[in-house]
Coordinates of C-alpha atoms in Angstrom, one line a residue:
X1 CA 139.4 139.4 126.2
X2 CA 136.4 137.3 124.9
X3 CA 133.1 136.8 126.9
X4 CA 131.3 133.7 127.4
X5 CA 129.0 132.2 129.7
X6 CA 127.1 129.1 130.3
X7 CA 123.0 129.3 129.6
X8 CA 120.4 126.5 130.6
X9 CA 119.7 125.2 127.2
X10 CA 116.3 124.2 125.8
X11 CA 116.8 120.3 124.9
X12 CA 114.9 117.9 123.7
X13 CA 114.6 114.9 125.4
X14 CA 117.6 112.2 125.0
X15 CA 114.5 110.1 123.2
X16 CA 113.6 112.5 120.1
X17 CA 116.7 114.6 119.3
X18 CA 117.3 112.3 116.6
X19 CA 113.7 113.1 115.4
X20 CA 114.1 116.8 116.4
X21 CA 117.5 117.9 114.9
X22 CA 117.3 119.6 111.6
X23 CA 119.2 121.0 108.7
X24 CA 118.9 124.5 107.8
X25 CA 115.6 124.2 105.8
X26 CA 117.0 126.0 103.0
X27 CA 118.9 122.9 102.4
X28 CA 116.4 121.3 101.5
X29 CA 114.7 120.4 97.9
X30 CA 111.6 120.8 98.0
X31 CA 110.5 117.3 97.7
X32 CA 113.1 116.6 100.9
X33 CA 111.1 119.6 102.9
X34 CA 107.6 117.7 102.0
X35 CA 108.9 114.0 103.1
X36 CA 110.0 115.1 106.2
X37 CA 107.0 117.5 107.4
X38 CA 104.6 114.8 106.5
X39 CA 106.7 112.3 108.2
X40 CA 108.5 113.2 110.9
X41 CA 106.0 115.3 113.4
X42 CA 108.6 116.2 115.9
X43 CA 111.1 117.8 113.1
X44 CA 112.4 121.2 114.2
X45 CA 111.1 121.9 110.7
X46 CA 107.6 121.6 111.9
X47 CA 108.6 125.1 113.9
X48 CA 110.3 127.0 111.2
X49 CA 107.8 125.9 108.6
X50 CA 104.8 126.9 110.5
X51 CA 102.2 127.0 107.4
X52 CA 102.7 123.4 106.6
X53 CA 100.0 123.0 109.5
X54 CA 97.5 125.5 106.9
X55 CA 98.6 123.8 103.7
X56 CA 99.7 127.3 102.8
X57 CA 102.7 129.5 102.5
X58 CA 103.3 132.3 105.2
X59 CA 105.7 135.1 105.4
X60 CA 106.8 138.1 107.2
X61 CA 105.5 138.8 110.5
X62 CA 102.8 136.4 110.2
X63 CA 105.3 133.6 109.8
X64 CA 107.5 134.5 112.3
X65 CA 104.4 134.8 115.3
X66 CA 103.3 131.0 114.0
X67 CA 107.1 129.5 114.5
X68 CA 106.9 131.0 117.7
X69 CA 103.9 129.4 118.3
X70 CA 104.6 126.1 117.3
X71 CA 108.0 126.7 119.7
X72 CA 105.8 127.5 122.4
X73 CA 103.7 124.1 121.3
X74 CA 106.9 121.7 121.7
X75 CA 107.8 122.9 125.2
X76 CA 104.1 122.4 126.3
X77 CA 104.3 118.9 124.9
X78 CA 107.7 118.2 126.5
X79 CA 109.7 117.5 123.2
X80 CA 111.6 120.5 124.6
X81 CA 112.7 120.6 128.3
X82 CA 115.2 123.9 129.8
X83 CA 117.9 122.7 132.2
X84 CA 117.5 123.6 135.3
X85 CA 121.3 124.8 135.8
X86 CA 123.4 126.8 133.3
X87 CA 125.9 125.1 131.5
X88 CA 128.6 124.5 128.9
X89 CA 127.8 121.4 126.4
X90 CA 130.8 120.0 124.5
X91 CA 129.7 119.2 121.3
X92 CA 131.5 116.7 119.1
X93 CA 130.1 115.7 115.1
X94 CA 132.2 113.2 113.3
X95 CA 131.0 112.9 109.4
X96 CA 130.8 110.7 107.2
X97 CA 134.6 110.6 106.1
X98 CA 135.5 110.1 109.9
X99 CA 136.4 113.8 110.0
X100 CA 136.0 114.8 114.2
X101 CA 135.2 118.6 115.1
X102 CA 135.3 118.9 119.1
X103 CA 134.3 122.2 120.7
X104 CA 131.8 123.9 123.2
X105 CA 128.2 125.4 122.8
X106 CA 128.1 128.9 125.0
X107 CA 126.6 132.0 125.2
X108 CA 128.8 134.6 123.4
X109 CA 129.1 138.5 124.3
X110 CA 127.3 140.9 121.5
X111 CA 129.4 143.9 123.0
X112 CA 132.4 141.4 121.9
X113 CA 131.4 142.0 118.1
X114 CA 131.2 145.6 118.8
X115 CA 134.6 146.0 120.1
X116 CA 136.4 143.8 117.6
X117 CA 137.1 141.0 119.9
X118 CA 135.1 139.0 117.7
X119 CA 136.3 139.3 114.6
X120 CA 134.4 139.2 111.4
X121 CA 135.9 138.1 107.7
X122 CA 133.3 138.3 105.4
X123 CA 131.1 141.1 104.4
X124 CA 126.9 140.3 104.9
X125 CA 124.0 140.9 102.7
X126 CA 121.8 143.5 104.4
X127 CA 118.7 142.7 103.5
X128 CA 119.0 139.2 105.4
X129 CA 120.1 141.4 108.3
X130 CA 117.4 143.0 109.1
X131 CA 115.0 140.2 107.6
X132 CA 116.6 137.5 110.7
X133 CA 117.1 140.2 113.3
X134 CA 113.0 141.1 113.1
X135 CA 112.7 137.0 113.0
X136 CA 114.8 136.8 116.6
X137 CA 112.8 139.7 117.9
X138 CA 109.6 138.0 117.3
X139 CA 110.7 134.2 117.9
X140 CA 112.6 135.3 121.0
X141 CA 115.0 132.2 120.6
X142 CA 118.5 130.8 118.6
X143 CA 118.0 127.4 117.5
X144 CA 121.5 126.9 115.5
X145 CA 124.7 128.0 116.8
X146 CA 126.8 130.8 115.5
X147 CA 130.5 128.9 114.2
X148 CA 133.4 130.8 115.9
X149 CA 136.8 129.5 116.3
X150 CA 139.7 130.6 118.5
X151 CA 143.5 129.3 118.7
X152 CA 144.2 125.7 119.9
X153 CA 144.5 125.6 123.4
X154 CA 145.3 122.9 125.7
X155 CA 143.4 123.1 128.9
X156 CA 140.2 123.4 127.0
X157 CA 141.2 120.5 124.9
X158 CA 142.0 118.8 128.4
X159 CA 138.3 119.6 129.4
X160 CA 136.8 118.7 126.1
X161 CA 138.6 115.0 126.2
X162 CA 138.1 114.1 129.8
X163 CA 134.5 115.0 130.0
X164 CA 133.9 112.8 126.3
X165 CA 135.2 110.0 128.5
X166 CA 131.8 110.2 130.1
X167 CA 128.4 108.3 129.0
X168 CA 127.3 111.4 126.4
X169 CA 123.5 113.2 126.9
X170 CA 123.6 112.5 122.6
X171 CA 124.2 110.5 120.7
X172 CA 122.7 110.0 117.2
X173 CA 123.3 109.4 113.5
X174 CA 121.8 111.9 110.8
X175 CA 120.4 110.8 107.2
X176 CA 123.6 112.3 106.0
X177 CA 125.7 110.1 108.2
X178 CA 127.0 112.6 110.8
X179 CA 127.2 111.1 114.1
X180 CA 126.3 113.8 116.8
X181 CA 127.3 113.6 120.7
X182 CA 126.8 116.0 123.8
X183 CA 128.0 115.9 127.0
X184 CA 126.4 119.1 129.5
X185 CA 129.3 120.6 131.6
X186 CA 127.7 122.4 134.8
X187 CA 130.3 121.7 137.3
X188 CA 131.5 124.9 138.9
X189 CA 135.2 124.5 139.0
X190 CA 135.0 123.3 135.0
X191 CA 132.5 126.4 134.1
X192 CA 135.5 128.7 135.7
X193 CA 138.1 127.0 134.1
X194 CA 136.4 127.7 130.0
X195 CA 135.5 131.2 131.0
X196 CA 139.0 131.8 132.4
X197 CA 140.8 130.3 129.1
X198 CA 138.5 132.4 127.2
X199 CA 138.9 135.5 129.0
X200 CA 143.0 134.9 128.2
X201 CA 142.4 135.1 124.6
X202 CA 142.2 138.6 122.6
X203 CA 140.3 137.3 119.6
X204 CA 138.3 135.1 118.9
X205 CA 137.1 134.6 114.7
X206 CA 133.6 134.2 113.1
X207 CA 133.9 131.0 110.8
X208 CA 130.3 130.1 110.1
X209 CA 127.1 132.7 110.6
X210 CA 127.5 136.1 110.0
X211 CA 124.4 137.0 108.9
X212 CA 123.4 135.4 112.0
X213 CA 126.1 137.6 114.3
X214 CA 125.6 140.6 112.6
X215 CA 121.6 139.8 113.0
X216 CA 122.2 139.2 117.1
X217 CA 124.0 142.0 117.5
X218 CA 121.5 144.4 115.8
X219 CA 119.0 143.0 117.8
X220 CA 120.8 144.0 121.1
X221 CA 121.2 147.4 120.1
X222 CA 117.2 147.9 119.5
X223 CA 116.6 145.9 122.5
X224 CA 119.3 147.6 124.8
X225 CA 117.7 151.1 123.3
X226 CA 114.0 150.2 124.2
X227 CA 115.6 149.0 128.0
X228 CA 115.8 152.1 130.2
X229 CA 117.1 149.3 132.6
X230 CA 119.6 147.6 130.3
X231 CA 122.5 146.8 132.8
X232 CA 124.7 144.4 130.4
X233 CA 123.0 141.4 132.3
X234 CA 120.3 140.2 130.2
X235 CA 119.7 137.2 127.9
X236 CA 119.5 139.5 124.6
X237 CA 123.1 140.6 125.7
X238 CA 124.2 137.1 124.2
X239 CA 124.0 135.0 121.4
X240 CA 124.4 130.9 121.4
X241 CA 128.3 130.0 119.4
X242 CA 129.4 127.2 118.6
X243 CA 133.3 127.4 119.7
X244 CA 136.0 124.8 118.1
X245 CA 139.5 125.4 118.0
X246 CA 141.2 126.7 115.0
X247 CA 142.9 123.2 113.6
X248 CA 139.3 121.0 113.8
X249 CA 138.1 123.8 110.9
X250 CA 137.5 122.5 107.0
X251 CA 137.1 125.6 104.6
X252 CA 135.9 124.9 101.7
X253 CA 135.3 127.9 98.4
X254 CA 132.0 129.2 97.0
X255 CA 132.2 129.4 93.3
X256 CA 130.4 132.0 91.5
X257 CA 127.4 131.8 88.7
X258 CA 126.3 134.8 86.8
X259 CA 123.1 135.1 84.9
X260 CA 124.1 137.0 81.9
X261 CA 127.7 138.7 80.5
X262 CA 126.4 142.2 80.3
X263 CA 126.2 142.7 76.8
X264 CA 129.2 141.3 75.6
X265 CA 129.0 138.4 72.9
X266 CA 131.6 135.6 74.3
X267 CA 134.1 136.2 72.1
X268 CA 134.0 140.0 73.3
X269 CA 134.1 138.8 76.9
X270 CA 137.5 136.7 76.3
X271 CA 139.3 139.2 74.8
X272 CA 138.2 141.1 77.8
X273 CA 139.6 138.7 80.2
X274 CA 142.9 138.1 78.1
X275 CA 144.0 141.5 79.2
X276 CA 144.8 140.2 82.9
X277 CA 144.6 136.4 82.6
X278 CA 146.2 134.1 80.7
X279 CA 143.5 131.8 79.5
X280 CA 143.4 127.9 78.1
X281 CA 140.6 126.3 76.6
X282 CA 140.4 123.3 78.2
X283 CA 137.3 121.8 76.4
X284 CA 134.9 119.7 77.8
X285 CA 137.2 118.0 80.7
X286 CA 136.3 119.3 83.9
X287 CA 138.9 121.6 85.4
X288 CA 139.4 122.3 89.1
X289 CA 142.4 124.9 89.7
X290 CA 145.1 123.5 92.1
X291 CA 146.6 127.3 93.4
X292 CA 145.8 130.5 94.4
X293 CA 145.1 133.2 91.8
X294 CA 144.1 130.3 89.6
X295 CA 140.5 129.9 88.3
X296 CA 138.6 128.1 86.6
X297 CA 136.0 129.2 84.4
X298 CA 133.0 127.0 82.4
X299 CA 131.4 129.1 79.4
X300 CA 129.2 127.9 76.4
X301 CA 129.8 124.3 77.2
X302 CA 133.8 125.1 77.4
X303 CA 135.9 124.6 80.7
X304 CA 138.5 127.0 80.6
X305 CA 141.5 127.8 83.3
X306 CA 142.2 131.5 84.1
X307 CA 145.9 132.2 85.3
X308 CA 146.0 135.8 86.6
X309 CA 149.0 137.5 85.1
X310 CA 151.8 138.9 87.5
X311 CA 151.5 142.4 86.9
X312 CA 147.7 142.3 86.7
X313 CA 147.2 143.6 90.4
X314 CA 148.7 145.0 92.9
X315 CA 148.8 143.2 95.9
X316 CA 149.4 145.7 98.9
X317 CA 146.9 144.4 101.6
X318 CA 145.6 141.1 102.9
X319 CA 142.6 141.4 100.9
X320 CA 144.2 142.6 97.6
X321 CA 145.5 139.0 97.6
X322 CA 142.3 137.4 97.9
X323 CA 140.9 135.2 95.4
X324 CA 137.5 135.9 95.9
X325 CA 138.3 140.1 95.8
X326 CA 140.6 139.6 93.0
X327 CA 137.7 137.7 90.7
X328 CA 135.5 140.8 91.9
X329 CA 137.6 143.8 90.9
X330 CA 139.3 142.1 87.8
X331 CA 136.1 140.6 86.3
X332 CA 132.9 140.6 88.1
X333 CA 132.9 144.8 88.8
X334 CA 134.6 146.2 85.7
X335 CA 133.4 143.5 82.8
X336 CA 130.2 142.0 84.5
X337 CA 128.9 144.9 86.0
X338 CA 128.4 143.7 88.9
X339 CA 128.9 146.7 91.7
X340 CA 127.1 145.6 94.8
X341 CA 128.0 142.1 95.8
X342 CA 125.7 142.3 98.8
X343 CA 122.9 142.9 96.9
X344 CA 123.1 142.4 93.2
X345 CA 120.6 138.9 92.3
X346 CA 122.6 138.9 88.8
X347 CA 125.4 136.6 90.9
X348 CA 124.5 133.2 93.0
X349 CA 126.7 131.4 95.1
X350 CA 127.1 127.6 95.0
X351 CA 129.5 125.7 97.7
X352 CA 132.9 124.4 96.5
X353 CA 132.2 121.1 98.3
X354 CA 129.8 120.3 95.8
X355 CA 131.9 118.8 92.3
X356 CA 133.0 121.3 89.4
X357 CA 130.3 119.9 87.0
X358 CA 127.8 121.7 89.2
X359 CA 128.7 124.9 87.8
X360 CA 128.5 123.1 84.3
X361 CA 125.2 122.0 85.1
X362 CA 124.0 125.1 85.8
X363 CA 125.2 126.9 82.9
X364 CA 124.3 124.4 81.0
X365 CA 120.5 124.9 82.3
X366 CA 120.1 128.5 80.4
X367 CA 120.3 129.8 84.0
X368 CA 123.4 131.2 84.1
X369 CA 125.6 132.7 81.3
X370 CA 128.8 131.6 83.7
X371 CA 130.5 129.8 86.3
X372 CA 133.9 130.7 88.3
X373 CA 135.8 128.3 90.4
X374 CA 138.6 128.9 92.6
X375 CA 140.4 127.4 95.5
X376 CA 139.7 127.4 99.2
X377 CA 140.9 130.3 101.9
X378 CA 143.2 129.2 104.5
X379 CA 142.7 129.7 107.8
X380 CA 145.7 131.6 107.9
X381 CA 144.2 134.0 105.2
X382 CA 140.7 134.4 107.2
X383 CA 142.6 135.3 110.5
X384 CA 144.9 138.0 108.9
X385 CA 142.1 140.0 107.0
X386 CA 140.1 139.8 109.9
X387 CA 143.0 141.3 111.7
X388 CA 144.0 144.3 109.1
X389 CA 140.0 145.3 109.9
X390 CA 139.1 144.0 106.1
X391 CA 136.2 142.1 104.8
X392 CA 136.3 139.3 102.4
X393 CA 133.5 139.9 99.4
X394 CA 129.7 137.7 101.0
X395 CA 130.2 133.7 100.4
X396 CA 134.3 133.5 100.2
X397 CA 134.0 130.2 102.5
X398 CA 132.2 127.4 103.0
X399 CA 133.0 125.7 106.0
X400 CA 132.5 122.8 107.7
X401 CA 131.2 121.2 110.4
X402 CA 127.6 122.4 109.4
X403 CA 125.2 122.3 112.8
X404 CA 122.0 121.4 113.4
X405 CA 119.4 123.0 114.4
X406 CA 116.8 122.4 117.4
X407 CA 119.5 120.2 119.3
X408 CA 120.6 123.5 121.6
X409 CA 117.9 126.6 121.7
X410 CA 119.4 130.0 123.4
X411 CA 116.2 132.0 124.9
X412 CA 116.2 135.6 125.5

């Protein structure tokens, strides 16, 4: 039975959320980062970038009382106003190739992640745990919505339509030609209605944010503990979601980049790989693999495709049959070394969405030593090891839509 309820959302006004709205700001290059700052004064970056003001870089605690304070700075100049009644806001983002994702901004339940009704996929890197949960401790706010999907269902897609038929609070375009729209829900009868269809379902799925859950939810448990008064009731209680139904989801892979082939001189390292995979040389042409337990791999300037051999492993659970667990325990643990995927700074992530030559790219810039490819999770995939109580290896999806942050701030 999933938990959500409707918060009075810190806005800005209809008149600078264009202005306001951000990207994560590790997105950005750094020339991007310096354009906008000096540019743009009402950026949400302005807030989570609070040394720009000094001309110097800040960290740690220091950092996180300043983005506070510029927060604190933005209401006082009205660029952010609450509402004055708590509310749903259906959110819709169509992209640049006309994709649509419809859903509804809420306040979801921490005690849900703790008993499993919201269900996790991927595992998390700990340090970035604890690094965002002392961040939302200190700022004592959620600017960008946790991504969690649940089955299609019709009565909220009934909700979600007839309330887009109205005039929208949003509506604005993004450099990267998104098109954003809200519409605030706060009528009663409609409020009742979400949390009833909610309540109805058993699960509900992280698709985008983990670190982010995982950091919400440890902040509840330090904040419930210091409480003598906790009753279940307050704000920290809750984290802000972004909820869209299970078909408006795109998944995309993360490919993986490795800094160095632990010891082994290439030739060594193919006849290491030839043992499980059949492997083609596929030269300097780009190759992208089309199936699962397919891979593609780019190697001193050499694309080559990787087809796991049948009896290589054996597949008994959900996550045996994983791509992303398979390229860990057949290559990346016993020949590369690499033990501690939440942890280990030997392996980078890069998103699939971005071409195959990225990987050759980076290779080719002495950075790396190797690039892996592979092809995207299904949804199907995500829901069923999430279900056997499993956890894909950290960055096995990229998905899409990406949010924004600053349109929607969750206060506790």
């Amino acid at each position: 039975m999933a938990k959500i309820i409707p918060f009075k959302a810190v806005r800005p006004t209809r008149d600078k959320v264009s202005l306001v709205a951000a990207r994560s700001y590790q997105s950005y290059t750094k020339e991007q980062l310096e354009s906008r700052l000096r540019d743009n004064p009402f950026s949400f970056l302005h807030i989570v970038n609070p040394g720009y003001r000094f001309d110097k870089e800040i960290t740690g605690i220091e950092r996180y009382s300043l983005v506070k304070n510029r927060y604190l700075e933005f209401k006082e100049e009205n660029i952010f106003v609450q509402d004055d009644k708590p509310s749903y806001y259906v959110y819709k983002i169509v992209d640049r190739e006309n994709q649509e994702f419809n859903g509804i901004i809420a306040a979801t339940s921490a005690l849900d992640y703790e008993n499993d009704v919201i269900r996790k996929h991927e595992d998390t890197i700990e340090q970035r745990e604890i690094i965002f949960k002392d961040y939302l401790k200190t700022v004592g706010f959620n600017a960008e919505p946790v991504l969690l999907t649940y089955p299609d269902n019709a009565v909220i897609k009934g909700i979600i339509s007839k309330k887009q038929k109205e005039r929208s609070e949003y509506e604005f375009t993004t450099t990267y030609r998104d098109t954003h729209y809200l519409w605030r829900v706060e009528k009663p009868e409609l409020l009742e209605a979400i949390e009833k269809e909610f309540k109805n379902m058993s699960h509900i799925y992280i698709a985008d944010g983990h670190h982010r859950t995982v950091s919400a939810y440890l902040l509840y448990q330090d904040l419930k503990a210091a409480n003598p008064n906790h009753n279940s009731t307050e704000p920290y209680n809750f984290f802000m979601s972004y909820l869209i139904p299970e078909s408006d989801l795109r998944i995309h892979e993360f490919n993986r980049l490795i800094k160095d082939l632990n010891g082994f001189s290439k030739e060594a390292f193919l006849i290491e790989l030839d043992t499980l995979y059949r492997i083609e040389n596929r030269g300097t042409i780009p190759y992208k693999p089309l199936q699962k337990h397919h891979f593609s791999m780019y190697l001193d300037g050499e694309f080559y495709s990787l087809y796991l051999r049948k009896s290589a492993v054996d597949m008994a659970t959900s996550l045996d049959g994983l791509d992303a667990q398979i390229l860990y325990k057949t290559i990346l643990e016993p020949i590369l070394g690499i033990q501690d995927l939440r942890n280990e700074d030997r392996i980078v992530y890069m998103s699939g969405k971005k071409d195959i030559v990225n990987i050759k790219s980076n290779v080719d810039s002495g950075k790396f030593a190797v690039g892996f490819g592979m092809v995207p999770v299904t949804i199907q995939e995500m829901k069923q090891i999430a279900d056997d109580g499993f956890k894909m290896p950290p960055k096995s999806t990229f998905i899409e839509p990406k949010l924004r942050s600053g349109v929607t701030i969750y206060e506790f």
